[in-house]
Short mmCIF file of C-alpha atoms in Angstrom, two decimals:
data_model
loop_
_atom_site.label_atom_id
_atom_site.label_comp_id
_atom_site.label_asym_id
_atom_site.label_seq_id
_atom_site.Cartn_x
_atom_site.Cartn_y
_atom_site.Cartn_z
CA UNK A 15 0.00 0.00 0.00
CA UNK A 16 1.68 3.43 -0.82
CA UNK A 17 2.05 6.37 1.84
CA UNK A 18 -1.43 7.87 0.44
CA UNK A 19 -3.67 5.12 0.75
CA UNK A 20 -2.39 4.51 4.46
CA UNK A 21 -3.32 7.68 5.44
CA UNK A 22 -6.40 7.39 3.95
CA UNK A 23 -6.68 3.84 5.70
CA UNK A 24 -6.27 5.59 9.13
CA UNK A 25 -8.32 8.29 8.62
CA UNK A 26 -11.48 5.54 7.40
CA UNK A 27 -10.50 3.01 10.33
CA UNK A 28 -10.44 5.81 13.15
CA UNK A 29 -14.04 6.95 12.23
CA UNK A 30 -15.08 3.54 11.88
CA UNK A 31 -13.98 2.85 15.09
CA UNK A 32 -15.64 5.74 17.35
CA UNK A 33 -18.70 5.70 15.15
CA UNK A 34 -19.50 1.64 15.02
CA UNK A 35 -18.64 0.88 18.08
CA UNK A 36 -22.14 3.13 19.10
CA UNK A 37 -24.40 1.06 17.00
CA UNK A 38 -26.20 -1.91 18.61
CA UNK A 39 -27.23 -5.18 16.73
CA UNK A 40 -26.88 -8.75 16.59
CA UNK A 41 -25.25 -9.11 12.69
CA UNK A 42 -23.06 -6.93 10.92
CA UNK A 43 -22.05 -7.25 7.87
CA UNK A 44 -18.77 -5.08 5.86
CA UNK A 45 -19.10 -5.47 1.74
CA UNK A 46 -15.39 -4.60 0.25
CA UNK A 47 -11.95 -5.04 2.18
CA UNK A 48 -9.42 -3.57 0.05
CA UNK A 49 -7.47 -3.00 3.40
CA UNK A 50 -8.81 -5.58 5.85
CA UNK A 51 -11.60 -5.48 8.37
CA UNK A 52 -13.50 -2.49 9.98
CA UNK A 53 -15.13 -4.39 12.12
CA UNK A 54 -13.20 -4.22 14.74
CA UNK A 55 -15.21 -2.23 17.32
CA UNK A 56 -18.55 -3.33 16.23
CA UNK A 57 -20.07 -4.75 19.46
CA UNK A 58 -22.26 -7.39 17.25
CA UNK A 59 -21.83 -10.71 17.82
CA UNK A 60 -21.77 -12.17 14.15
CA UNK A 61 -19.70 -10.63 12.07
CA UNK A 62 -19.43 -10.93 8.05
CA UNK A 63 -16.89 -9.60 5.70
CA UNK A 64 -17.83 -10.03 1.82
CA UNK A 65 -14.96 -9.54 -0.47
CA UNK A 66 -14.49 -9.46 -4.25
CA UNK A 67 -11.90 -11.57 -6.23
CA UNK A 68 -8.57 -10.32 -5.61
CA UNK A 69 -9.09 -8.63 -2.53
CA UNK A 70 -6.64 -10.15 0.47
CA UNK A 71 -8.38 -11.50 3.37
CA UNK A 72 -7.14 -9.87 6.63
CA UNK A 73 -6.76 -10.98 10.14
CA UNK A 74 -7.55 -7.69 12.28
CA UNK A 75 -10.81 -8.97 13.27
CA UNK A 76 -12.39 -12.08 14.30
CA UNK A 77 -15.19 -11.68 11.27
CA UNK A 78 -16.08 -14.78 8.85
CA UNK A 79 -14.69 -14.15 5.19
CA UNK A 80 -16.08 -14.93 1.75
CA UNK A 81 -16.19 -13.94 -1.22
CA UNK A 82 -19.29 -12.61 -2.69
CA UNK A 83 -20.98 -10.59 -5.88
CA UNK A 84 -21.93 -7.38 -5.08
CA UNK A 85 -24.85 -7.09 -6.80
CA UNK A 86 -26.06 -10.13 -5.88
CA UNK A 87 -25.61 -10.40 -2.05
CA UNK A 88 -26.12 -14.37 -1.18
CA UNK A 89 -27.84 -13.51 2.55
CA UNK A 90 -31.55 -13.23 3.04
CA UNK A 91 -33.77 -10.17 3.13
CA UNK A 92 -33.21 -8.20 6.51
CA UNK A 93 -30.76 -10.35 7.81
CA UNK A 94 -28.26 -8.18 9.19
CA UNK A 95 -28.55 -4.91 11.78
CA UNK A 96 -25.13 -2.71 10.21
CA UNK A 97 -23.69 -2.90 6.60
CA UNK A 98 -20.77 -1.06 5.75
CA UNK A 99 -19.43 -0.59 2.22
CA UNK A 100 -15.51 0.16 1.60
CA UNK A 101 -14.94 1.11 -1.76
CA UNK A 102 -17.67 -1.24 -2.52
CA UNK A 103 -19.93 1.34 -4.62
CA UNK A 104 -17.23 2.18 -6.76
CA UNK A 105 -16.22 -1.12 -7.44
CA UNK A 106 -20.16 -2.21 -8.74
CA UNK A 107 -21.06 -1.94 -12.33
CA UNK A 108 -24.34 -1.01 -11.12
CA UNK A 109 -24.84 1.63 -8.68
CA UNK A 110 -28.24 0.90 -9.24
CA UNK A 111 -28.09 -2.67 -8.08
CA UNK A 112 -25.43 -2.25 -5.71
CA UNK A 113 -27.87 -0.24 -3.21
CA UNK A 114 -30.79 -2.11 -3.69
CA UNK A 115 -29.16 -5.14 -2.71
CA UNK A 116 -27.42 -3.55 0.28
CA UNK A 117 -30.63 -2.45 1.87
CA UNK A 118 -32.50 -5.92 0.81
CA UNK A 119 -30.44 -7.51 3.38
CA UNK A 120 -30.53 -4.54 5.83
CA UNK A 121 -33.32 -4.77 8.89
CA UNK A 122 -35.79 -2.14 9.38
CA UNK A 123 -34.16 0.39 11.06
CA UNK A 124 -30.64 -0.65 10.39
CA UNK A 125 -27.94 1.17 9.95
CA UNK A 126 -25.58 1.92 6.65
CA UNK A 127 -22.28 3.16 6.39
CA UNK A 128 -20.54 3.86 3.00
CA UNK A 129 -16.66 4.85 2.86
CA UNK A 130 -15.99 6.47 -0.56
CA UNK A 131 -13.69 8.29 -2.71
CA UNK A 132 -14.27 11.17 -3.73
CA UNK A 133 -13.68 12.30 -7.25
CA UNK A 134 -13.72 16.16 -6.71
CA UNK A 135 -10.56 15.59 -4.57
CA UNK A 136 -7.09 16.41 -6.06
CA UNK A 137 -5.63 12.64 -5.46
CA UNK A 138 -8.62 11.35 -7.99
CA UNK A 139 -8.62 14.56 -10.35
CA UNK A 140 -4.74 14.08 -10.87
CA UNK A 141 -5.61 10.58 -12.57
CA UNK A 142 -3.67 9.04 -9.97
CA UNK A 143 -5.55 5.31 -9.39
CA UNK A 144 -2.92 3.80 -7.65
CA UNK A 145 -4.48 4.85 -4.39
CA UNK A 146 -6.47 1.23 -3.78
CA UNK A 147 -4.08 -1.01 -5.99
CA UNK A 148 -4.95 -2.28 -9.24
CA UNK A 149 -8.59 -2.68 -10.04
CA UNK A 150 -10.61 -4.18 -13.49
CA UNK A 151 -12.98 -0.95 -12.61
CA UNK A 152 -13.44 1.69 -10.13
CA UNK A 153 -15.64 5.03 -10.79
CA UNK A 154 -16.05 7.32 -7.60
CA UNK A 155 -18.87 8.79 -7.21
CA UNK A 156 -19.59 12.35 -5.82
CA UNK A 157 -21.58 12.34 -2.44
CA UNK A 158 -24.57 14.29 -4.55
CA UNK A 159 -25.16 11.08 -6.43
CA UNK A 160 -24.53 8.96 -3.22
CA UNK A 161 -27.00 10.71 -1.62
CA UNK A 162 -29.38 10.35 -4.67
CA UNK A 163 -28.83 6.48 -4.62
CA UNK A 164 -29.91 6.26 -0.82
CA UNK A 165 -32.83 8.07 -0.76
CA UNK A 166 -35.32 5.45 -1.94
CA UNK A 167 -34.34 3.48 0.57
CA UNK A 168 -32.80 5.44 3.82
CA UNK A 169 -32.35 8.21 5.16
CA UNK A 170 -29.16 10.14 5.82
CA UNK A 171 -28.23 11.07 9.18
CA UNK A 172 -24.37 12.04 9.08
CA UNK A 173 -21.55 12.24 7.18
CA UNK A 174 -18.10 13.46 6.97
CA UNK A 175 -15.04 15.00 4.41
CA UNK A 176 -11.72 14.18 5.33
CA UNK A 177 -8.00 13.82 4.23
CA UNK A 178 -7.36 16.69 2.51
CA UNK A 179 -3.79 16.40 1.24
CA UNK A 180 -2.95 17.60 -2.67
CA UNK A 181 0.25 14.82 -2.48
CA UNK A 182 -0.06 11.04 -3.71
CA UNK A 183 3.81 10.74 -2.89
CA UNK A 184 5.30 7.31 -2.18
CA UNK A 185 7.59 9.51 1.03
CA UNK A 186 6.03 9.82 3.89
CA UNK A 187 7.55 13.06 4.85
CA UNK A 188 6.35 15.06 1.53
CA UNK A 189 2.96 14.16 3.02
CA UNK A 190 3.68 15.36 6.57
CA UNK A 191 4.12 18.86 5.08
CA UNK A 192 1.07 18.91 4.02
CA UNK A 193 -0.42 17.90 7.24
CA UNK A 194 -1.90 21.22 8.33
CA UNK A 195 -4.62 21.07 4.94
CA UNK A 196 -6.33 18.57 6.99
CA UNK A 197 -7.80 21.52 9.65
CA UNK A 198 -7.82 24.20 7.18
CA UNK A 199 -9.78 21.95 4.48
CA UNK A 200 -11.93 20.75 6.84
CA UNK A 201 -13.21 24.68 7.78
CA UNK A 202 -12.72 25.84 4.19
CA UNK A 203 -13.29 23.89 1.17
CA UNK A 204 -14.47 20.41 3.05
CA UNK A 205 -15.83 19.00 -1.09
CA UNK A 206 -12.73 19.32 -2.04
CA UNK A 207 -11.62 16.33 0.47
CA UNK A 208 -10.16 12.95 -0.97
CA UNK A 209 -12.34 10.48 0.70
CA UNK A 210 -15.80 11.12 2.63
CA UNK A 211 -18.08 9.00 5.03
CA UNK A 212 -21.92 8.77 4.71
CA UNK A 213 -23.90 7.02 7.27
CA UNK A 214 -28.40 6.07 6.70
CA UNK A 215 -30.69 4.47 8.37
CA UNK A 216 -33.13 2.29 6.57
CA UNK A 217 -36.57 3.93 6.23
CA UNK A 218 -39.89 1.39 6.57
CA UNK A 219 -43.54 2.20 5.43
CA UNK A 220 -46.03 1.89 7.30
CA UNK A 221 -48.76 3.93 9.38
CA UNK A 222 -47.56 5.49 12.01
CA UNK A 223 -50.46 7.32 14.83
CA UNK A 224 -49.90 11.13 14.86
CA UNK A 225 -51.42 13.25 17.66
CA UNK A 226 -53.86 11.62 20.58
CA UNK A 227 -56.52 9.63 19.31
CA UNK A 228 -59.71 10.87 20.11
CA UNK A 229 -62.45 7.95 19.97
CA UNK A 230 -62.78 5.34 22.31
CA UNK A 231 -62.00 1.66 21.45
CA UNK A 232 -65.76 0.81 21.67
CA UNK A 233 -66.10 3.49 18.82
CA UNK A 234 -63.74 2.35 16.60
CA UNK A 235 -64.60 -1.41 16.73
CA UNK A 236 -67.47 -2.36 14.02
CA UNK A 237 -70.65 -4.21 14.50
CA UNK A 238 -70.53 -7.89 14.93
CA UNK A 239 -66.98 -7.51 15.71
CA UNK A 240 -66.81 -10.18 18.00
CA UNK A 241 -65.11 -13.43 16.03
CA UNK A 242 -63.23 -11.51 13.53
CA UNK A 243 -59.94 -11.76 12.39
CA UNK A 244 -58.22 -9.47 14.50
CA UNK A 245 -54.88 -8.01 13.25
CA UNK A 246 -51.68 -8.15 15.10
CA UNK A 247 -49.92 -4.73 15.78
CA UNK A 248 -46.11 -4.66 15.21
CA UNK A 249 -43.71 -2.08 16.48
CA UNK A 250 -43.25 0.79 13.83
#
């Protein structure tokens, strides 16, 4: 991995460890480990990470390993609490697909987490792919159409620019100099960051009661209601 993409790596892995370590569940699952597991904090108790072909299977978590199509996710529908995609989305020849499939398997309520690169920044306008190793495809896409790719789904409820540096040098110390973008780019031109973080929660349908109800249960009930199916209420 070149000086670039580790300092990417540590900038994804620490926000993946303060923020998953906050989300509850019983199943998580992470879909793309170009760099290993990000698991790590998660406090569920199964963990799955799906990789592609090629990808190298790391030991920095205790997670089960396989490989798997992205657009065709082998698990059944609502099966896991937390997804997280790493590079996934760029990685899927359809965007389209891709989500749909992620939030097939995601419960009501669960949560997603996509780690992205962003193709505004000045490591990905410089043509420099290296970043993530060698690839068949990858195609960033900007956080607009992220965003646009969620919403028939979830609902986005954070997010975060960072790793700001102009330098895809091999030396370490060229990108120490430019250490002090990382404050200055996160106050002043935050789309113009090299990777980002978006985190949604999966949205159901469904009624849901809105203000006090005003009628009595006697009132609502029909005639002859005695012996009728009656309908079992699930939590919204």
């Amino acid at each position: 991995m070149t000086a670039a993409g580790s300092q990417l790596r540590r900038w994804e892995l620490s926000r993946m460890d303060s923020l998953l370590s906050a989300f509850a569940g019983e199943a998580a699952l992470q879909v793309g480990s170009p760099y290993g597991c990000v698991l790590r904090n998660a406090p569920h108790r199964q963990k799955i990470v799906g990789l592609m072909p090629g990808e190298p299977e790391g030991p920095e978590c205790s997670a089960a390993q396989l490989l798997i199509d992205f657009e065709a996710l082998p698990f059944r529908e609502q099966s896991f609490d937390l997804v997280v995609a790493v590079h996934a989305l760029e990685r899927a020849c359809s965007p389209e697909a891709f989500m749909k499939e992620i939030f097939r398997v995601l419960a009501p309520e669960g949560r997603f987490v996509l780690l992205g690169l962003n193709p505004w920044g000045p490591w990905w306008m410089r043509k420099k792919k290296k970043l993530l190793g060698p690839a068949t495809f990858f195609e960033p896409y900007a956080v607009s159409s992220v965003k646009r790719l969620i919403a028939p789904y979830g609902v986005i409820d954070r997010g975060q620019f960072g790793v700001y540096s102009p330098s895809l040098s091999d030396n370490p110390q060229t990108l120490v100099h430019w250490s002090w973008c990382e404050k200055a780019g996160d106050r002043w031109w935050p789309v113009l960051a090299n990777g980002f973080m978006l985190g949604a929660v999966k949205k159901v349908d469904g009624m849901r009661l809105v203000g006090k109800l005003q009628k009595s249960a006697e009132e609502l009930l029909g005639k002859n209601w005695e012996g009728a199916p009656v309908a079992q209420c699930r939590k919204l």
